[in-house]
Short mmCIF file of C-alpha atoms and ligand atoms in Angstrom, two decimals:
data_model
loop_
_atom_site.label_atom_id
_atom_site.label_comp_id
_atom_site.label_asym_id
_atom_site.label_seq_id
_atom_site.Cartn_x
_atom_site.Cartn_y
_atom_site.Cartn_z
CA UNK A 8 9.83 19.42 3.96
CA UNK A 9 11.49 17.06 1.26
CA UNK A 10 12.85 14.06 1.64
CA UNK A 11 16.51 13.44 2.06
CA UNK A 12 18.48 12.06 -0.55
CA UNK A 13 18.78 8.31 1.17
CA UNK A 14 14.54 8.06 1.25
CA UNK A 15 14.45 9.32 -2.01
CA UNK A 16 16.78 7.14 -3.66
CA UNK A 17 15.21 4.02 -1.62
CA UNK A 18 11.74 5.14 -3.07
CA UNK A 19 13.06 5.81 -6.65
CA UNK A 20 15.06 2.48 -6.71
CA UNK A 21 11.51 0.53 -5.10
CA UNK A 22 9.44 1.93 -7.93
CA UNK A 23 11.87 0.99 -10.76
CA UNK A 24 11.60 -2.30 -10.03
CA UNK A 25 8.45 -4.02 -11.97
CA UNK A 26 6.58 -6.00 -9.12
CA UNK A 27 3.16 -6.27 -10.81
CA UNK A 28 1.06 -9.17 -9.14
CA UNK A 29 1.52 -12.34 -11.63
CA UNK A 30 -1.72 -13.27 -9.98
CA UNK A 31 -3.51 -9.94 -11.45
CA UNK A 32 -1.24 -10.34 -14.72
CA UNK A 33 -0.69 -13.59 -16.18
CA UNK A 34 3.08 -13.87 -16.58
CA UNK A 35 4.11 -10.54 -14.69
CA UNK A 36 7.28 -10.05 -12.84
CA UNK A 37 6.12 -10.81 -9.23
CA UNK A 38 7.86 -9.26 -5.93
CA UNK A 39 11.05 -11.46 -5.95
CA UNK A 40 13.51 -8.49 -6.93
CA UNK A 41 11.56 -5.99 -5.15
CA UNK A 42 12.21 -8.37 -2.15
CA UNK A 43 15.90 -8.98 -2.55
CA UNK A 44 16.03 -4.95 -3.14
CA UNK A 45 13.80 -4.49 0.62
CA UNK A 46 16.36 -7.11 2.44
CA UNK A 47 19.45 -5.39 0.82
CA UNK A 48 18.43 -2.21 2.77
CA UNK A 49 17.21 -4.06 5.92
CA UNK A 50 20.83 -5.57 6.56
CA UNK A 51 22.21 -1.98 5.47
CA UNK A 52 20.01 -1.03 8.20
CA UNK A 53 21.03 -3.46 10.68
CA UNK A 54 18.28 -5.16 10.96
CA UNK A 55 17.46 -8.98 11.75
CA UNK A 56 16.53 -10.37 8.19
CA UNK A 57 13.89 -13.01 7.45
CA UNK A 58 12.61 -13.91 3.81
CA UNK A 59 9.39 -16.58 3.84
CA UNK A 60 8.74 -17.77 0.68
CA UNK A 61 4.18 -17.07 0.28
CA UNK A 62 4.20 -18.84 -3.34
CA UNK A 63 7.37 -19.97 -5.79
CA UNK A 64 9.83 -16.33 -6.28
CA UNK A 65 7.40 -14.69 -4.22
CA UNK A 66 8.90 -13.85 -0.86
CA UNK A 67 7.77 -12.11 2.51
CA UNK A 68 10.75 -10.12 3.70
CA UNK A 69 10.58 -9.00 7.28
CA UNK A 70 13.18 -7.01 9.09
CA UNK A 71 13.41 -6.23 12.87
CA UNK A 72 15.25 -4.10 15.16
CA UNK A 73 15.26 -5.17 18.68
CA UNK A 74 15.36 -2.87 21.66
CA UNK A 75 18.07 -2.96 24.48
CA UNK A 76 15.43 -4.52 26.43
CA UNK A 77 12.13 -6.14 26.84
CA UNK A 78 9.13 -4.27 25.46
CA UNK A 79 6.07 -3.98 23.37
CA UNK A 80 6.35 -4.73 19.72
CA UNK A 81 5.30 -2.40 16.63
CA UNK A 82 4.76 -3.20 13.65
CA UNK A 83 5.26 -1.69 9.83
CA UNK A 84 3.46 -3.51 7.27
CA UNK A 85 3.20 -2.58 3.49
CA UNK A 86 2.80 -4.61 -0.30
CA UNK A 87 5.26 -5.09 -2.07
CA UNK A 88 3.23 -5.96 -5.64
CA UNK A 89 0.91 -3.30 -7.23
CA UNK A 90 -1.45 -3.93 -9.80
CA UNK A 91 -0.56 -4.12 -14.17
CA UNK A 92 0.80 -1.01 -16.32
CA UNK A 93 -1.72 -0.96 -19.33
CA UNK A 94 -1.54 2.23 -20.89
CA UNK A 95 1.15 3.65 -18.68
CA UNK A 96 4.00 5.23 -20.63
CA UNK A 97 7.12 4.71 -18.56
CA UNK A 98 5.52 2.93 -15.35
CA UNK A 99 9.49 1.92 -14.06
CA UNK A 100 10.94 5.27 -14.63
CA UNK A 101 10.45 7.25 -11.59
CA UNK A 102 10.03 10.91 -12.09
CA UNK A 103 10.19 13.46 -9.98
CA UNK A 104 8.38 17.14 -10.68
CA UNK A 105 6.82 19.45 -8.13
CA UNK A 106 7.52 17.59 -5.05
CA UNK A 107 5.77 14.70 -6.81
CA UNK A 108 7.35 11.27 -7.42
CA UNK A 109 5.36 9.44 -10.64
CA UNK A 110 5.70 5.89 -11.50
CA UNK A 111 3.59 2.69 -10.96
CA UNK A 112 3.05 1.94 -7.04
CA UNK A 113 4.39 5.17 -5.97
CA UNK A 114 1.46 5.52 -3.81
CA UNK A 115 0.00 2.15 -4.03
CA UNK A 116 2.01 1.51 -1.40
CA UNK A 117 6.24 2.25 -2.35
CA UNK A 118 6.19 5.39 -0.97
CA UNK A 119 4.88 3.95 2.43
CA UNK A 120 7.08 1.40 2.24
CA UNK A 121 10.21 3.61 1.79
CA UNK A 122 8.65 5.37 4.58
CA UNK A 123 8.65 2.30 6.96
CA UNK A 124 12.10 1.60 6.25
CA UNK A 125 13.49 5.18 6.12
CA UNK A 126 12.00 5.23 9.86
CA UNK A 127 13.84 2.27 10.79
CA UNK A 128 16.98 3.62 9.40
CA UNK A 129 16.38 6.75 11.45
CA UNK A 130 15.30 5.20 14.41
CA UNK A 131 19.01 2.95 14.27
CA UNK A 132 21.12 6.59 13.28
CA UNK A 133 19.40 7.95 16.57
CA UNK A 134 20.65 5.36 18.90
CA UNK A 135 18.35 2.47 18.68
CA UNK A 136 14.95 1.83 20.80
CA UNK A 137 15.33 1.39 24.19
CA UNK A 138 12.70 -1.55 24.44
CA UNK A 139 10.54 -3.60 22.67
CA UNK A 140 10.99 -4.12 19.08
CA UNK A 141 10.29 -2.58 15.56
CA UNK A 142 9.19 -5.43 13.43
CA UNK A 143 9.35 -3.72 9.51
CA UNK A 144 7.37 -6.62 7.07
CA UNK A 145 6.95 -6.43 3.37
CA UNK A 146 4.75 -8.43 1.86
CA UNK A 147 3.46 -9.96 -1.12
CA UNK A 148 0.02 -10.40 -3.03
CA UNK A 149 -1.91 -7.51 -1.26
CA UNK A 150 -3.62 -6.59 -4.86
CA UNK A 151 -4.79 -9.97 -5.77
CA UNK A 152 -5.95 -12.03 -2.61
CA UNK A 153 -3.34 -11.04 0.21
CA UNK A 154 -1.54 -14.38 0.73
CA UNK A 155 1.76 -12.42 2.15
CA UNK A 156 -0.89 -10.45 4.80
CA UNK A 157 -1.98 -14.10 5.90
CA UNK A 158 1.52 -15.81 5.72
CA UNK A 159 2.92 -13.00 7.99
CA UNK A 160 -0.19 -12.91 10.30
CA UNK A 161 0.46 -16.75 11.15
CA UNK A 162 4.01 -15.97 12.39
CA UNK A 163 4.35 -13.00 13.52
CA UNK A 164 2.74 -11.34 16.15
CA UNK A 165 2.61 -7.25 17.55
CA UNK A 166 0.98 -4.82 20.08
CA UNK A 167 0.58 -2.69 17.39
CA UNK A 168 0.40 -2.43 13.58
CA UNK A 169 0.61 0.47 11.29
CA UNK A 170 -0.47 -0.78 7.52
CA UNK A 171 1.02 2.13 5.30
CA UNK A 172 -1.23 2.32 2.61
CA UNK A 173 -1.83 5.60 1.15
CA UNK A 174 -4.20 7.96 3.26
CA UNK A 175 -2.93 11.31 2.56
CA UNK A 176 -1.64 11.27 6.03
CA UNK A 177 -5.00 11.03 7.42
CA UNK A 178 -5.18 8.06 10.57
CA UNK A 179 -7.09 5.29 9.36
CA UNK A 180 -9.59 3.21 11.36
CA UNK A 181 -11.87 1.17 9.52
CA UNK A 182 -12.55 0.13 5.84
CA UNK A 183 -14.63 -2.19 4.10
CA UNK A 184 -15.15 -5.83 3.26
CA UNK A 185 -16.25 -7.63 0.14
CA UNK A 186 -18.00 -10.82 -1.22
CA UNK A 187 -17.91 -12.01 -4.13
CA UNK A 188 -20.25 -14.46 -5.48
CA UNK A 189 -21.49 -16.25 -8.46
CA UNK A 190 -24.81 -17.07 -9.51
CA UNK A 191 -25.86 -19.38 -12.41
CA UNK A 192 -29.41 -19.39 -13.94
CA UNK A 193 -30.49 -22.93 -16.14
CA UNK A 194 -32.48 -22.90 -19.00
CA UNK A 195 -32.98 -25.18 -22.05
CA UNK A 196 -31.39 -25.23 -25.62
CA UNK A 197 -33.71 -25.16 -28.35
CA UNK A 198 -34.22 -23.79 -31.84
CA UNK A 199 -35.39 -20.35 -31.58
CA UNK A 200 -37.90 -21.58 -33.27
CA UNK A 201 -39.53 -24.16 -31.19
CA UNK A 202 -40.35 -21.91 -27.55
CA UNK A 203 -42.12 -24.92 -26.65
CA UNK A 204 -38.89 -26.60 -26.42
CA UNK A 205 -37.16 -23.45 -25.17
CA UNK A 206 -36.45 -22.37 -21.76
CA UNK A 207 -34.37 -18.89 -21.90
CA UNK A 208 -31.74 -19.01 -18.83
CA UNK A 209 -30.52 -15.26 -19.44
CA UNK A 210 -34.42 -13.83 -19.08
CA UNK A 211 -34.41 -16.13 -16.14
CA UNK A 212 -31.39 -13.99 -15.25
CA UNK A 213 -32.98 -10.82 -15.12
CA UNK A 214 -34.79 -11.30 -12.48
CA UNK A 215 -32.31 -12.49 -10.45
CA UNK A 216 -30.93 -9.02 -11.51
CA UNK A 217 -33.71 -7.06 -10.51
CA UNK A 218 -34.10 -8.53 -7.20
CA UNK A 219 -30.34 -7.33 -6.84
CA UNK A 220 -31.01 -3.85 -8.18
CA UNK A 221 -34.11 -3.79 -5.51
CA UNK A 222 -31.07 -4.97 -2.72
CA UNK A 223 -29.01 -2.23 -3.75
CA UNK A 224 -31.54 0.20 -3.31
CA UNK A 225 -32.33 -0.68 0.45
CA UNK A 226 -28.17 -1.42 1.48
CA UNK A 227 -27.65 2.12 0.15
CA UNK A 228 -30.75 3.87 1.99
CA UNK A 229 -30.05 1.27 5.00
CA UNK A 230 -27.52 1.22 7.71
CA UNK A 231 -24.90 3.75 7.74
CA UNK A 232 -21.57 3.09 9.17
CA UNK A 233 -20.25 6.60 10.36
CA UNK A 234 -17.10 6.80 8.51
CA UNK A 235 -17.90 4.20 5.66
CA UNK A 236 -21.09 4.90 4.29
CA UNK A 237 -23.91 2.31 3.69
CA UNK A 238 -23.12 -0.95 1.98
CA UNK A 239 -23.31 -1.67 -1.65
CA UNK A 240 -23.49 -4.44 -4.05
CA UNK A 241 -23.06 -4.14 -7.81
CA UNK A 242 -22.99 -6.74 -10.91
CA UNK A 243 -19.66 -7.26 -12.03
CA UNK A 244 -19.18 -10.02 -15.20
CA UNK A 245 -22.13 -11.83 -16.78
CA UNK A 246 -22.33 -14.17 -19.92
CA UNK A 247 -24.59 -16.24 -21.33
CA UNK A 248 -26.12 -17.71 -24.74
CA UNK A 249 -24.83 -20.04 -27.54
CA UNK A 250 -26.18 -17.66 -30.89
CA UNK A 251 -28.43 -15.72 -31.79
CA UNK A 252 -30.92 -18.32 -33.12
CA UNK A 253 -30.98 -20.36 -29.89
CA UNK A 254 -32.68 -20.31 -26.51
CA UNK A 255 -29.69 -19.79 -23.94
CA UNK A 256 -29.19 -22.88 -21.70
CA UNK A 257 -27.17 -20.99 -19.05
CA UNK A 258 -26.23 -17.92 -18.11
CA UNK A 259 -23.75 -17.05 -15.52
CA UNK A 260 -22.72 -13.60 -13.07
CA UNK A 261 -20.53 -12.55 -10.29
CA UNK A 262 -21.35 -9.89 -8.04
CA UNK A 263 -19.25 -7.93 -5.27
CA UNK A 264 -21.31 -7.37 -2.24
CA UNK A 265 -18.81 -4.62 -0.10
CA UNK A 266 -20.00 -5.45 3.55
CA UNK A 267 -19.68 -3.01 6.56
CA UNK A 268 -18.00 -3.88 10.00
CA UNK A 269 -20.00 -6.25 11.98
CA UNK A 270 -21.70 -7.64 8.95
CA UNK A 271 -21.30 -11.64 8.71
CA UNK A 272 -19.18 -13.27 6.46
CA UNK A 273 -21.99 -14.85 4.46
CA UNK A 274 -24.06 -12.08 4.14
CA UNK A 275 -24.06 -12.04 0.10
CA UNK A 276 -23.77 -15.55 0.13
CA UNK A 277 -27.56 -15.44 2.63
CA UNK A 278 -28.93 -12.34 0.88
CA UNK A 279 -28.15 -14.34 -2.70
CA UNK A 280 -29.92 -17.40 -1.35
CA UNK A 281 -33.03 -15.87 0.12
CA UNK A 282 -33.50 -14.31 -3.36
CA UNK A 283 -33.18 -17.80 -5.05
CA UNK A 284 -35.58 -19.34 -3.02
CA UNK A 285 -38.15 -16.65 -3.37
CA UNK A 286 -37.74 -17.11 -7.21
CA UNK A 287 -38.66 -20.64 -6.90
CA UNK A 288 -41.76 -20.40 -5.07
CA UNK A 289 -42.82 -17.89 -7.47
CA UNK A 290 -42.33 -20.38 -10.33
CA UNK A 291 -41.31 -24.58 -10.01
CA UNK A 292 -39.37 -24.41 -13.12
CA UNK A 293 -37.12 -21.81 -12.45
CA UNK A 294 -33.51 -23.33 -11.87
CA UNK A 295 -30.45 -21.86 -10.37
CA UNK A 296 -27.59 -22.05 -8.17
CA UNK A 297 -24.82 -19.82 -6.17
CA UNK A 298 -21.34 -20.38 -5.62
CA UNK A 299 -19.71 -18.36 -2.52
CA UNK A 300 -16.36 -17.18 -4.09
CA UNK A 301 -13.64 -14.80 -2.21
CA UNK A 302 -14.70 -12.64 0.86
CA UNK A 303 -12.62 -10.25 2.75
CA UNK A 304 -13.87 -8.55 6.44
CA UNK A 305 -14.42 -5.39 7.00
CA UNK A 306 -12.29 -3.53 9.40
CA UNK A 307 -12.75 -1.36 12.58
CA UNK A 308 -10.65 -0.17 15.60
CA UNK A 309 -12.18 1.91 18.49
CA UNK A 310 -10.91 5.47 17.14
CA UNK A 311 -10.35 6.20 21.16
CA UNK A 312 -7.88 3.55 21.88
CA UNK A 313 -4.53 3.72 22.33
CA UNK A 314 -2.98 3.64 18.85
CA UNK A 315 -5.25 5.86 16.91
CA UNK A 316 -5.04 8.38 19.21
CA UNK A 317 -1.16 7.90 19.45
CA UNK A 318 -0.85 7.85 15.71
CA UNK A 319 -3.06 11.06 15.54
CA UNK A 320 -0.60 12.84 18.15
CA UNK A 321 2.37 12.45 16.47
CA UNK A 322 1.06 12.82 13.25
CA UNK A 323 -0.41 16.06 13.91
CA UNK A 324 3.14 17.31 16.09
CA UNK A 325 4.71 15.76 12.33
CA UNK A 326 2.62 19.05 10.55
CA UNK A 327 0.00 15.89 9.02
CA UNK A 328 -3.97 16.47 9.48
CA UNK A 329 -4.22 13.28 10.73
CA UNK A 330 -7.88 12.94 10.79
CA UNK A 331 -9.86 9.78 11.85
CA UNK A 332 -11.23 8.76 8.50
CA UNK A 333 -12.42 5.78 6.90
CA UNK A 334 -11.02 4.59 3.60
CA UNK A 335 -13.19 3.31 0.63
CA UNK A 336 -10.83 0.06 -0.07
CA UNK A 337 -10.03 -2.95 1.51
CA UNK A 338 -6.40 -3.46 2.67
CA UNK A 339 -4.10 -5.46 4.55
CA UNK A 340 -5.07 -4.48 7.94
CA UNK A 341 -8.25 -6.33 8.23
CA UNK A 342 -5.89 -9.27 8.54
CA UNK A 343 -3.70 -8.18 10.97
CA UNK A 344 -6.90 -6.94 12.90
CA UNK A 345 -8.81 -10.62 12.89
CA UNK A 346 -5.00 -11.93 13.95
CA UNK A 347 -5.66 -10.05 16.85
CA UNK A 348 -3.20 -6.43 16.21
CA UNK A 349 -4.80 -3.85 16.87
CA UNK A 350 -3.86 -1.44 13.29
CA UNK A 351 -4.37 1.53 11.89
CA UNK A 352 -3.99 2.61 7.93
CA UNK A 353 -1.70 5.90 7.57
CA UNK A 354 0.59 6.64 4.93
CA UNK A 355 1.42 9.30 2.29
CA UNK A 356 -0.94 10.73 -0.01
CA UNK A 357 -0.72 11.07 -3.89
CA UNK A 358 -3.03 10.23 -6.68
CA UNK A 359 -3.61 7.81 -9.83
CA UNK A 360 -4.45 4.55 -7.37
CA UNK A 361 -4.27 1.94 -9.68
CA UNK A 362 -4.62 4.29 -12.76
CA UNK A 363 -2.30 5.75 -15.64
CA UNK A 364 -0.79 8.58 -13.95
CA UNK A 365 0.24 7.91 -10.14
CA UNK A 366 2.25 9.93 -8.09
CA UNK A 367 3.07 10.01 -4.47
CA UNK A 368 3.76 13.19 -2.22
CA UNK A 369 7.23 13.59 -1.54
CA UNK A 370 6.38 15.85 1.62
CA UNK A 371 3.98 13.44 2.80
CA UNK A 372 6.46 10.41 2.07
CA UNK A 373 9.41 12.75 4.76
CA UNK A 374 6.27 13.65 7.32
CA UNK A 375 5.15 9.75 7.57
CA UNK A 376 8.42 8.82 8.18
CA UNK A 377 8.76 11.06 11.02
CA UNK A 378 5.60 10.03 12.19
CA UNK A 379 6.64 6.81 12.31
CA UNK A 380 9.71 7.16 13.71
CA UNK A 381 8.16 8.89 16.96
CA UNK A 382 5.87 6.45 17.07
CA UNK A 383 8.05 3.23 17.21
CA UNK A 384 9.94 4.87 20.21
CA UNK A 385 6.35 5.93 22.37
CA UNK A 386 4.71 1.89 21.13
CA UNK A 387 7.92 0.32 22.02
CA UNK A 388 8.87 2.26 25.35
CA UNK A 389 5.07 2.06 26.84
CA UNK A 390 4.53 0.14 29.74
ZN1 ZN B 424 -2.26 -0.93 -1.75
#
């Protein structure tokens, strides 16, 4: 079943507003108007309105209904930003075609965040929740390094979270981590000339590089997480080298290490070390260093507790799959999670993440509202 008209002018009006991460894209628009456009519906709504400023004209906005009396809380959490538009031909034009919406962040995450607030505004139509409260946060920075995930997570807290990222409608319960980090090989400048004088940082490079290819190999035949898959690591950026007619002096890489649940937050960082120190012993003049840069946890919830398996009931009553999966990115919910709420990841499906061409199910946009709708009564009303 479609959408009706007020979700799909919400989502339409959310993805023709530019809210590309300025972090991502030097000089982009940011998630200010997509934030005034989010608490213009909230108060439509009814709801209780609070905008947090994360970083200058880049707001939190968080809405919330409360019920007639005490209960448990639920939250809705989604990004506002996406990521850039290169090569995108009218990325703020939403169009709609075979029950398809298309426009930047359709999927990535505006149709889940029409969804969150299309529930509220069903859930207020119907009569209201009897208990608890329905806490509905958008938030900024998700693509870049998730500041609005970590402002909310300090001030707000639930008994349950639902991160609406897309899944295809499939219930969500664990995802990966990263590390990044940067090594740095020494050398020393000389005349290409003179390799007396020469010490060549980027050869010294290489086998950092194929201790890491050797890593690879035994993460990916290693430990297998049942819905994620082994670990993997993978050389991102390197540079190095003055000209051609010199010895390099330096030479420089960064490296994403994508950890599984229960791994420890150093793990590149140790892994990275271990194979600088083995270098050394091998040979005295061989000089480098590491620097630890941004890591993110992996996420898990017990697929048997209580909000999976609520999530999968009413999803599956809503005419969604609902299967317990395991998604391949990182998102929001691993902060929530470490803030102690226990979340899952479901939200409608589409395709194009972060590509040319994105679209978002409009079907799956009407059956996660739904879901979400039932689900804010049952979290809210449970004793
Ligand atoms: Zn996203």
């Amino acid at each position: 079943m479609p959408p009706d008209d007020a979700v799909l002018g919400l989502l339409r009006d959310l993805v023709a507003i530019d809210s590309v991460n300025p972090s991502l894209v030097p000089g982009a628009a940011g998630e200010l108007a997509i934030a005034r456009r989010v608490a213009e519906e909230m108060r439509a709504i009814g709801l209780e309105v609070h905008v947090a400023e994360v970083a200058p004209g880049r707001p939190n906005v968080v809405g919330v209904l409360l019920g007639a009396s005490a209960g448990r809380a639920l939250m809705l959490c989604g990004h506002t930003d996406t990521v850039g538009v290169a090569g995108m031909h009218r990325p703020f034009e939403p169009d709609v075609r075979d029950g398809r919406l298309y426009g930047r962040g359709s999927q990535d995450m505006k149709g889940g965040i029409a969804s969150m607030l299309s529930a509220a505004r069903r859930v207020v139509d119907g009569g209201g929740l009897r208990a608890g409260r329905l806490i509905v946060a958008a938030v900024v920075d998700e693509e870049h390094s998730s500041r609005g995930a970590e402002a909310l997570a300090r001030s707000w807290r639930a008994d349950a979270a639902v991160v609406t990222e897309p899944t295809g409608l499939d219930v969500a319960v664990a995802h990966k981590g990263f590390q990044w980090v940067a090594v740095e090989t020494r050398g020393r400048a000389a005349h290409g000339s003179r390799p007396q004088e020469g010490r060549d940082a980027i050869l010294r490079m290489g086998r950092v590089l194929s201790r890491l290819e050797a890593l690879e190999h035994s993460l990916r035949t290693g430990v297998t997480h049942a819905l994620l898959g082994p670990a993997s690591l993978h050389a991102s950026l390197i540079h190095g080298g003055q000209e051609l007619s010199s010895y390099p002096d330096r030479a420089w890489l960064e490296l994403e290490r994508r950890t599984l649940p229960g791994e420890p937050a150093t793990a590149a960082v140790n892994e990275v070390d271990r194979i600088l120190a083995d270098l050394r012993a091998l040979d005295p003049e061989f000089e480098a260093d590491r620097q630890a840069m941004l890591a993110r946890d992996a996420y898990e919830i017990d697929p048997g507790s209580a909000l999976p398996a609520d999530v999968v009931d009413i999803a599956r009553r809503a005419g969604c799959r609902a299967a317990i999966v395991g998604m391949s990115f990182w998102t929001d919910a691993a902060i929530l999670g470490a803030a102690g709420i226990p979340t899952v990841i479901f939200g409608p499906g589409g395709a194009g993440l972060h590509s040319t061409e994105e679209y978002v199910l409009l079907d799956d946009v009407e059956r996660c509202t739904q879901t979400l709708v039932a689900l804010a009564h049952r979290t809210t009303s449970a004793a």
